[in-house]
Amino acid sequence: MPVDDDSGERATELEGAEALDAVDTALVIEIADVRRALARLEAGTYGLCVGCGQPIGARRLAASPTAAKCIDCQRALI
């Protein structure tokens, strides 16, 4: 079956579009996480686990400032 000269280019474009869609989705999720963290900050509950109400560890918040759950509650989801 003959292959169109542009087929490789189209495949590359499709792969690029799929990669951009994945990045777009990841950014939408990250922005939503930031907005929720800001809402918790405004409510005075930032740094408290939404699962158990206990403080989220400082190291966890430093690594993931948008974390809404402590390690124990997050692990319980897995």
PDB file of C-alpha atoms in Angstrom, residues 41-67:
ATOM      1  CA  LEU A  41      -6.561  30.002  52.655  1.00  0.00           C
ATOM      2  CA  GLU A  42      -9.349  32.600  52.628  1.00  0.00           C
ATOM      3  CA  ALA A  43     -11.491  30.368  54.853  1.00  0.00           C
ATOM      4  CA  GLY A  44      -8.633  29.930  57.312  1.00  0.00           C
ATOM      5  CA  THR A  45      -8.445  26.184  56.744  1.00  0.00           C
ATOM      6  CA  TYR A  46      -5.380  26.034  54.507  1.00  0.00           C
ATOM      7  CA  GLY A  47      -2.942  23.465  55.850  1.00  0.00           C
ATOM      8  CA  LEU A  48      -5.666  21.434  57.515  1.00  0.00           C
ATOM      9  CA  CYS A  49      -6.590  18.089  56.016  1.00  0.00           C
ATOM     10  CA  VAL A  50     -10.042  18.102  54.419  1.00  0.00           C
ATOM     11  CA  GLY A  51     -10.332  14.425  55.341  1.00  0.00           C
ATOM     12  CA  CYS A  52      -9.529  14.355  59.053  1.00  0.00           C
ATOM     13  CA  GLY A  53      -9.075  18.016  60.008  1.00  0.00           C
ATOM     14  CA  GLN A  54      -5.541  17.477  61.284  1.00  0.00           C
ATOM     15  CA  PRO A  55      -2.651  19.691  60.147  1.00  0.00           C
ATOM     16  CA  ILE A  56      -0.956  18.681  56.907  1.00  0.00           C
ATOM     17  CA  GLY A  57       2.779  18.253  57.427  1.00  0.00           C
ATOM     18  CA  ALA A  58       4.979  21.215  56.537  1.00  0.00           C
ATOM     19  CA  ARG A  59       7.175  19.058  54.291  1.00  0.00           C
ATOM     20  CA  ARG A  60       4.113  17.866  52.368  1.00  0.00           C
ATOM     21  CA  LEU A  61       2.847  21.423  51.896  1.00  0.00           C
ATOM     22  CA  ALA A  62       6.308  22.569  50.836  1.00  0.00           C
ATOM     23  CA  ALA A  63       6.423  19.802  48.229  1.00  0.00           C
ATOM     24  CA  SER A  64       2.790  20.187  47.169  1.00  0.00           C
ATOM     25  CA  PRO A  65       1.297  23.548  48.243  1.00  0.00           C
ATOM     26  CA  THR A  66      -2.125  22.602  46.898  1.00  0.00           C
ATOM     27  CA  ALA A  67      -2.337  19.386  48.945  1.00  0.00           C
TER      28      ALA A  67
END
